[in-house]
Amino acid sequence: MPKRDATSTLSDGPLAWYRMLQASRLVLRTLDRRLDDVHRIGVNEFDVLITLDNAPERRLRMTDLAEAVMLSSGGLTRLVGRLEARGLVARIQDAADARSFHATLTPAGAQRLAEARATHDAVIDDLISSRLTARQVGALASSLGRVVDDGRGL
Amino acid sequence: MPKRDATSTLSDGPLAWYRMLQASRLVLRTLDRRLDDVHRIGVNEFDVLITLDNAPERRLRMTDLAEAVMLSSGGLTRLVGRLEARGLVARIQDAADARSFHATLTPAGAQRLAEARATHDAVIDDLISSRLTARQVGALASSLGRVVDDGRGL
DNA sequence: CAAGATTGATGTTTCAATCTTT
DNA sequence: AAAGATTGAAACATCAATCTTG
């Protein structure tokens, strides 16, 4: 019986990080497999779709989208390229600044997102919500929000 | 200044997950760059070193190590291969079962880990501990532990 | 045949260099 | 020159197939 926990010598911050790393990898793997199996969509693709859906005008500049989903600009160019090739996203050039492109959901992309969201939420429910109290989930979101917002220079 | 938050239509579980994803990516990126710049070590490599250091006999079977750091077996084979080529880890065959190999830290690996650990902890402190109260950090670790442990153990 | 580990093929992401527009 | 976006090369991880040992 192999011991698989390595928390014995860790304290406070590092321990919380270690668990966060494991938890996020667990959810990420589960989500990725399930979304891909059922909807032929990876987590990063889902992330792009939902970020666009939630964006102010339902569109985002490539650079801003890259920052939002935390991918490199090169990585995002290719990811959007793949989504565009599959007809889920469209790229439109900015009228005022010819250097800039906006990514936006196509009807097919919005449709796909709607389908995938149910699967997504079910996984989250199973892995997170069902294992914590509502209060704990709220505290989790709040604390993590503080980490994210500060880290991004807000 | 573009709006970059997309939490408006999310609720409870999905919101907590969305923030967890962002927070873990933020820390992961920062950690990866810093460890690589200062110590020529990636996060996954650091993860392997510290997992070995914390393991029962300071050694782990390849399969168990793969599970601990949440990599595929193929991925781990190559990661350990790289570490071995750099003299930080050694592979030793199990005496009882010739199929099985144990990864273990070399003195150079232990040394490198000790150096890198300071950098690692400083980043965690800056990104997590310094932004939350001790109580919040504790609650974070506890909740995330529940997610990871699948309900058992804790 | 099953378990442990590795390898081959493939896909995705990153860094750095490049091209265009401001 | 700087900003926005893309591309080539390289690094890394995954799945499936393979090899070896139990």
CSV table of C-alpha atoms (C1' of nucleotides) in Angstrom, one decimal:
chain,number,residue,atom,x,y,z
A,1,MET,CA,0.0,0.0,0.0
A,2,PRO,CA,1.9,3.0,-1.2
A,3,LYS,CA,1.6,6.3,0.7
A,4,ARG,CA,0.5,8.9,-1.7
A,5,ASP,CA,0.2,12.0,0.4
A,6,ALA,CA,3.2,14.2,0.7
A,7,THR,CA,1.9,16.8,3.1
A,8,SER,CA,3.8,15.9,6.2
A,9,THR,CA,6.5,18.4,5.9
A,10,LEU,CA,4.4,21.2,4.3
A,11,SER,CA,2.9,24.1,6.1
A,12,ASP,CA,0.1,26.6,5.5
A,13,GLY,CA,0.8,28.3,2.1
A,14,PRO,CA,2.7,25.5,0.4
A,15,LEU,CA,0.1,23.0,1.7
A,16,ALA,CA,-2.8,24.9,0.3
A,17,TRP,CA,-1.0,25.3,-3.0
A,18,TYR,CA,-0.1,21.6,-3.2
A,19,ARG,CA,-3.8,20.7,-2.7
A,20,MET,CA,-4.9,23.3,-5.1
A,21,LEU,CA,-2.6,21.9,-7.8
A,22,GLN,CA,-3.9,18.4,-7.2
A,23,ALA,CA,-7.6,19.5,-7.2
A,24,SER,CA,-7.3,21.6,-10.3
A,25,ARG,CA,-5.5,18.8,-12.1
A,26,LEU,CA,-8.1,16.4,-11.1
A,27,VAL,CA,-11.0,18.5,-12.3
A,28,LEU,CA,-9.1,19.5,-15.4
A,29,ARG,CA,-8.5,15.9,-16.4
A,30,THR,CA,-12.0,14.8,-15.7
A,31,LEU,CA,-13.5,17.8,-17.5
A,32,ASP,CA,-11.3,17.4,-20.5
A,33,ARG,CA,-12.1,13.8,-21.1
A,34,ARG,CA,-15.8,14.2,-20.5
A,35,LEU,CA,-16.2,17.2,-22.7
A,36,ASP,CA,-14.1,15.7,-25.4
A,37,ASP,CA,-16.0,12.3,-25.3
A,38,VAL,CA,-19.4,13.8,-25.3
A,39,HIS,CA,-19.0,17.1,-27.3
A,40,ARG,CA,-15.7,16.8,-29.1
A,41,ILE,CA,-14.5,19.9,-27.2
A,42,GLY,CA,-11.4,20.3,-25.0
A,43,VAL,CA,-11.4,22.4,-21.8
A,44,ASN,CA,-9.5,25.2,-23.4
A,45,GLU,CA,-11.9,25.3,-26.2
A,46,PHE,CA,-14.8,25.3,-23.8
A,47,ASP,CA,-13.0,28.1,-21.9
A,48,VAL,CA,-12.7,30.2,-25.0
A,49,LEU,CA,-16.4,29.7,-25.9
A,50,ILE,CA,-17.7,30.6,-22.5
A,51,THR,CA,-15.4,33.5,-22.2
A,52,LEU,CA,-16.6,34.9,-25.4
A,53,ASP,CA,-20.2,34.3,-24.4
A,54,ASN,CA,-19.7,36.2,-21.2
A,55,ALA,CA,-17.8,39.1,-22.8
A,56,PRO,CA,-19.3,42.6,-23.0
A,57,GLU,CA,-20.3,42.5,-26.7
A,58,ARG,CA,-20.0,38.8,-26.9
A,59,ARG,CA,-16.6,39.4,-28.6
A,60,LEU,CA,-13.1,40.0,-27.5
A,61,ARG,CA,-9.8,41.1,-29.0
A,62,MET,CA,-7.3,38.3,-29.5
A,63,THR,CA,-5.0,39.8,-27.0
A,64,ASP,CA,-7.6,40.2,-24.4
A,65,LEU,CA,-9.0,36.8,-25.0
A,66,ALA,CA,-5.5,35.3,-24.5
A,67,GLU,CA,-5.1,37.1,-21.2
A,68,ALA,CA,-8.6,36.0,-20.1
A,69,VAL,CA,-8.0,32.3,-20.7
A,70,MET,CA,-4.3,32.6,-19.7
A,71,LEU,CA,-2.8,31.3,-22.8
A,72,SER,CA,0.2,32.8,-24.8
A,73,SER,CA,-0.8,34.9,-27.8
A,74,GLY,CA,0.7,32.3,-30.1
A,75,GLY,CA,-1.2,29.5,-28.4
A,76,LEU,CA,-4.4,31.4,-28.6
A,77,THR,CA,-4.0,32.2,-32.3
A,78,ARG,CA,-3.9,28.5,-33.0
A,79,LEU,CA,-6.7,27.6,-30.7
A,80,VAL,CA,-9.0,30.1,-32.3
A,81,GLY,CA,-7.8,29.0,-35.7
A,82,ARG,CA,-8.9,25.5,-34.9
A,83,LEU,CA,-12.3,26.7,-33.6
A,84,GLU,CA,-12.7,28.8,-36.7
A,85,ALA,CA,-12.0,25.9,-39.0
A,86,ARG,CA,-14.8,24.0,-37.2
A,87,GLY,CA,-17.2,26.9,-37.6
A,88,LEU,CA,-17.6,27.6,-33.9
A,89,VAL,CA,-15.9,31.0,-33.8
A,90,ALA,CA,-15.3,33.8,-36.3
A,91,ARG,CA,-12.6,36.4,-36.5
A,92,ILE,CA,-13.5,39.9,-37.6
A,93,GLN,CA,-11.2,42.7,-38.2
A,94,ASP,CA,-11.5,45.9,-36.1
A,95,ALA,CA,-12.9,48.7,-38.1
A,96,ALA,CA,-10.8,51.4,-36.4
A,97,ASP,CA,-7.5,49.5,-35.9
A,98,ALA,CA,-6.5,47.2,-38.8
A,99,ARG,CA,-4.0,45.4,-36.6
A,100,SER,CA,-6.7,44.1,-34.3
A,101,PHE,CA,-9.0,41.2,-34.6
A,102,HIS,CA,-12.0,40.3,-32.6
A,103,ALA,CA,-13.1,36.7,-31.9
A,104,THR,CA,-16.8,36.1,-31.7
A,105,LEU,CA,-19.1,33.1,-31.3
A,106,THR,CA,-20.9,31.8,-34.4
A,107,PRO,CA,-24.5,30.5,-33.9
A,108,ALA,CA,-23.0,27.0,-34.1
A,109,GLY,CA,-20.5,27.9,-31.4
A,110,ALA,CA,-23.3,29.3,-29.2
A,111,GLN,CA,-25.2,26.1,-29.8
A,112,ARG,CA,-22.3,23.9,-29.0
A,113,LEU,CA,-21.5,25.9,-25.8
A,114,ALA,CA,-25.1,25.5,-24.6
A,115,GLU,CA,-24.9,21.7,-25.0
A,116,ALA,CA,-21.5,21.4,-23.4
A,117,ARG,CA,-22.4,23.6,-20.5
A,118,ALA,CA,-24.7,21.0,-19.1
A,119,THR,CA,-22.0,18.4,-19.1
A,120,HIS,CA,-19.5,20.8,-17.6
A,121,ASP,CA,-21.7,21.9,-14.8
A,122,ALA,CA,-22.6,18.3,-14.0
A,123,VAL,CA,-18.9,17.4,-13.6
A,124,ILE,CA,-18.3,20.5,-11.4
A,125,ASP,CA,-21.2,19.6,-9.3
A,126,ASP,CA,-20.0,16.1,-8.8
A,127,LEU,CA,-16.4,17.0,-8.1
A,128,ILE,CA,-16.8,20.2,-6.1
A,129,SER,CA,-20.3,21.3,-5.1
A,130,SER,CA,-21.4,17.9,-3.8
A,131,ARG,CA,-18.3,17.6,-1.6
A,132,LEU,CA,-18.5,20.9,0.2
A,133,THR,CA,-21.2,22.9,1.9
A,134,ALA,CA,-22.6,25.9,0.1
A,135,ARG,CA,-20.7,28.1,2.6
A,136,GLN,CA,-17.4,26.4,1.8
A,137,VAL,CA,-18.0,26.8,-1.9
A,138,GLY,CA,-18.6,30.5,-1.4
A,139,ALA,CA,-15.5,30.9,0.8
A,140,LEU,CA,-13.5,29.0,-1.8
A,141,ALA,CA,-14.6,31.3,-4.6
A,142,SER,CA,-14.0,34.4,-2.5
A,143,SER,CA,-10.5,33.4,-1.4
A,144,LEU,CA,-9.5,32.3,-4.9
A,145,GLY,CA,-10.9,35.5,-6.3
A,146,ARG,CA,-8.6,37.4,-4.1
A,147,VAL,CA,-5.6,35.5,-5.3
A,148,VAL,CA,-6.5,36.0,-9.0
A,149,ASP,CA,-7.4,39.6,-8.9
A,150,ASP,CA,-4.4,40.7,-6.9
A,151,GLY,CA,-2.1,38.6,-9.1
A,152,ARG,CA,-3.3,40.3,-12.2
A,153,GLY,CA,-2.6,43.8,-10.9
A,154,LEU,CA,-6.1,44.9,-10.1
B,1,MET,CA,-9.5,49.2,-20.4
B,2,PRO,CA,-11.3,46.0,-21.4
B,3,LYS,CA,-13.5,44.2,-18.9
B,4,ARG,CA,-11.8,40.9,-18.3
B,5,ASP,CA,-14.0,39.2,-15.7
B,6,ALA,CA,-16.6,36.7,-16.9
B,7,THR,CA,-18.3,35.8,-13.7
B,8,SER,CA,-21.6,37.6,-14.2
B,9,THR,CA,-23.7,34.6,-15.3
B,10,LEU,CA,-21.9,32.0,-13.2
B,11,SER,CA,-23.2,30.6,-9.9
B,12,ASP,CA,-21.7,28.8,-6.9
B,13,GLY,CA,-19.9,25.7,-8.1
B,14,PRO,CA,-18.9,26.8,-11.6
B,15,LEU,CA,-17.8,30.2,-10.2
B,16,ALA,CA,-15.6,28.6,-7.7
B,17,TRP,CA,-14.1,26.3,-10.4
B,18,TYR,CA,-13.6,29.2,-12.8
B,19,ARG,CA,-11.6,31.0,-10.2
B,20,MET,CA,-9.7,28.0,-9.1
B,21,LEU,CA,-8.7,27.4,-12.7
B,22,GLN,CA,-7.5,30.9,-13.1
B,23,ALA,CA,-5.7,30.9,-9.7
B,24,SER,CA,-3.9,27.7,-10.4
B,25,ARG,CA,-2.9,28.8,-13.9
B,26,LEU,CA,-1.5,32.0,-12.5
B,27,VAL,CA,0.5,30.3,-9.8
B,28,LEU,CA,1.6,27.6,-12.2
B,29,ARG,CA,2.9,30.1,-14.7
B,30,THR,CA,4.7,32.3,-12.2
B,31,LEU,CA,6.2,29.3,-10.5
B,32,ASP,CA,7.3,27.7,-13.7
B,33,ARG,CA,9.1,30.8,-15.1
B,34,ARG,CA,10.7,31.6,-11.8
B,35,LEU,CA,12.0,28.1,-11.1
B,36,ASP,CA,13.2,27.8,-14.6
B,37,ASP,CA,15.0,31.1,-14.6
B,38,VAL,CA,16.7,30.7,-11.3
B,39,HIS,CA,17.2,27.0,-11.0
B,40,ARG,CA,16.7,25.5,-14.5
B,41,ILE,CA,13.8,23.4,-13.2
B,42,GLY,CA,10.2,23.3,-14.4
B,43,VAL,CA,7.2,22.9,-12.1
B,44,ASN,CA,6.7,19.3,-13.0
B,45,GLU,CA,10.3,18.5,-12.4
B,46,PHE,CA,10.1,20.3,-9.0
B,47,ASP,CA,7.0,18.3,-8.3
B,48,VAL,CA,8.7,15.0,-8.9
B,49,LEU,CA,11.7,16.0,-6.8
B,50,ILE,CA,9.6,17.1,-3.8
B,51,THR,CA,7.3,14.1,-4.1
B,52,LEU,CA,10.3,11.8,-4.0
B,53,ASP,CA,11.8,13.7,-1.1
B,54,ASN,CA,8.6,13.3,0.9
B,55,ALA,CA,8.1,9.6,0.0
B,56,PRO,CA,8.4,6.9,2.6
B,57,GLU,CA,11.8,5.6,1.8
B,58,ARG,CA,12.6,8.6,-0.4
B,59,ARG,CA,11.8,6.5,-3.4
B,60,LEU,CA,8.7,5.6,-5.4
B,61,ARG,CA,7.7,3.1,-8.0
B,62,MET,CA,7.3,4.8,-11.4
B,63,THR,CA,3.6,4.0,-11.4
B,64,ASP,CA,3.0,5.4,-8.0
B,65,LEU,CA,5.0,8.5,-8.8
B,66,ALA,CA,3.0,9.0,-11.9
B,67,GLU,CA,-0.2,8.9,-9.9
B,68,ALA,CA,1.2,11.2,-7.2
B,69,VAL,CA,2.1,14.0,-9.6
B,70,MET,CA,-0.9,13.3,-11.9
B,71,LEU,CA,0.9,12.5,-15.1
B,72,SER,CA,0.4,9.7,-17.6
B,73,SER,CA,2.8,6.8,-17.3
B,74,GLY,CA,4.3,7.7,-20.6
B,75,GLY,CA,4.8,11.3,-19.6
B,76,LEU,CA,6.4,10.3,-16.4
B,77,THR,CA,8.8,7.9,-18.1
B,78,ARG,CA,10.2,10.8,-20.1
B,79,LEU,CA,10.2,13.3,-17.3
B,80,VAL,CA,12.2,11.0,-15.1
B,81,GLY,CA,14.4,10.2,-18.1
B,82,ARG,CA,15.3,13.9,-18.5
B,83,LEU,CA,16.0,14.2,-14.7
B,84,GLU,CA,18.1,11.1,-14.8
B,85,ALA,CA,20.1,12.4,-17.7
B,86,ARG,CA,20.8,15.5,-15.7
B,87,GLY,CA,21.9,13.5,-12.7
B,88,LEU,CA,19.1,14.6,-10.4
B,89,VAL,CA,17.3,11.3,-10.1
B,90,ALA,CA,18.2,7.6,-10.4
B,91,ARG,CA,16.2,4.6,-11.5
B,92,ILE,CA,16.8,1.4,-9.6
B,93,GLN,CA,15.3,-1.9,-10.4
B,94,ASP,CA,13.2,-3.6,-7.8
B,95,ALA,CA,15.0,-6.6,-6.3
B,96,ALA,CA,11.8,-8.7,-5.9
B,97,ASP,CA,9.9,-7.7,-9.1
B,98,ALA,CA,12.0,-7.2,-12.2
B,99,ARG,CA,9.2,-5.3,-13.9
B,100,SER,CA,9.3,-2.5,-11.4
B,101,PHE,CA,11.6,0.4,-11.2
B,102,HIS,CA,12.0,2.9,-8.3
B,103,ALA,CA,12.9,6.5,-8.8
B,104,THR,CA,15.0,8.1,-6.2
B,105,LEU,CA,16.8,11.4,-5.5
B,106,THR,CA,20.5,11.6,-6.1
B,107,PRO,CA,22.6,13.8,-3.8
B,108,ALA,CA,22.7,16.4,-6.6
B,109,GLY,CA,18.9,16.1,-6.8
B,110,ALA,CA,18.4,16.6,-3.1
B,111,GLN,CA,20.7,19.6,-3.3
B,112,ARG,CA,18.9,21.1,-6.2
B,113,LEU,CA,15.6,20.6,-4.5
B,114,ALA,CA,16.8,22.4,-1.4
B,115,GLU,CA,17.8,25.4,-3.4
B,116,ALA,CA,14.7,25.5,-5.4
B,117,ARG,CA,12.4,25.1,-2.5
B,118,ALA,CA,13.3,28.6,-1.2
B,119,THR,CA,12.3,30.2,-4.5
B,120,HIS,CA,9.1,28.0,-4.6
B,121,ASP,CA,8.0,29.0,-1.1
B,122,ALA,CA,8.7,32.7,-1.8
B,123,VAL,CA,6.4,32.6,-4.8
B,124,ILE,CA,3.6,30.8,-2.9
B,125,ASP,CA,4.0,33.3,-0.1
B,126,ASP,CA,3.7,36.2,-2.4
B,127,LEU,CA,0.8,34.9,-4.4
B,128,ILE,CA,-1.2,33.1,-1.8
B,129,SER,CA,-0.3,33.5,1.9
B,130,SER,CA,0.2,37.2,1.7
B,131,ARG,CA,-3.2,37.8,0.2
B,132,LEU,CA,-5.3,35.8,2.6
B,133,THR,CA,-5.6,35.5,6.4
B,134,ALA,CA,-4.1,32.5,8.0
B,135,ARG,CA,-7.7,31.3,8.7
B,136,GLN,CA,-8.5,31.6,5.0
B,137,VAL,CA,-5.5,29.7,3.9
B,138,GLY,CA,-6.4,27.0,6.3
B,139,ALA,CA,-9.9,26.8,5.1
B,140,LEU,CA,-8.7,26.7,1.5
B,141,ALA,CA,-6.4,23.8,2.2
B,142,SER,CA,-9.1,22.0,4.0
B,143,SER,CA,-11.8,22.4,1.3
B,144,LEU,CA,-9.4,21.5,-1.5
B,145,GLY,CA,-8.3,18.5,0.5
B,146,ARG,CA,-11.8,17.3,0.6
B,147,VAL,CA,-12.1,17.7,-3.2
B,148,VAL,CA,-8.9,15.8,-3.8
B,149,ASP,CA,-9.4,13.0,-1.3
B,150,ASP,CA,-12.6,11.9,-2.9
B,151,GLY,CA,-14.3,11.9,0.5
B,152,ARG,CA,-12.0,9.3,2.1
B,153,GLY,CA,-9.2,9.9,4.5
B,154,LEU,CA,-10.0,13.3,5.8
C,1,DC,C1',-3.3,-13.2,-19.8
C,2,DA,C1',-2.2,-9.0,-16.4
C,3,DA,C1',1.0,-5.6,-14.6
C,4,DG,C1',4.9,-2.4,-15.2
C,5,DA,C1',7.3,0.4,-18.0
C,6,DT,C1',8.7,2.3,-22.3
C,7,DT,C1',8.3,3.9,-27.2
C,8,DG,C1',6.0,5.9,-31.6
C,9,DA,C1',2.9,8.9,-33.4
C,10,DT,C1',0.3,12.8,-32.7
C,11,DG,C1',-1.5,17.2,-30.9
C,12,DT,C1',-1.0,21.3,-28.3
C,13,DT,C1',1.6,25.0,-26.1
C,14,DT,C1',5.5,28.1,-25.7
C,15,DC,C1',9.4,31.1,-27.1
C,16,DA,C1',11.4,33.9,-30.4
C,17,DA,C1',11.4,35.9,-34.8
C,18,DT,C1',8.5,38.1,-38.3
C,19,DC,C1',5.2,40.9,-40.6
C,20,DT,C1',1.9,44.6,-40.7
C,21,DT,C1',-0.2,48.7,-38.9
C,22,DT,C1',-0.2,52.7,-35.8
D,1,DA,C1',9.6,52.4,-32.4
D,2,DA,C1',5.6,49.9,-30.3
D,3,DA,C1',1.4,47.1,-30.6
D,4,DG,C1',-1.3,43.3,-32.5
D,5,DA,C1',-1.3,39.1,-34.5
D,6,DT,C1',0.8,35.2,-36.7
D,7,DT,C1',4.4,31.5,-37.8
D,8,DG,C1',8.4,28.2,-37.3
D,9,DA,C1',10.9,25.4,-34.3
D,10,DA,C1',11.2,23.0,-30.2
D,11,DA,C1',9.4,21.2,-25.8
D,12,DC,C1',6.2,18.5,-23.5
D,13,DA,C1',2.2,15.5,-22.7
D,14,DT,C1',-1.2,12.0,-24.2
D,15,DC,C1',-3.0,7.8,-26.3
D,16,DA,C1',-2.2,3.4,-28.1
D,17,DA,C1',0.8,-0.2,-29.2
D,18,DT,C1',4.8,-2.9,-27.7
D,19,DC,C1',8.0,-5.4,-24.9
D,20,DT,C1',9.2,-7.8,-20.8
D,21,DT,C1',8.3,-10.2,-16.5
D,22,DG,C1',5.0,-12.3,-13.2
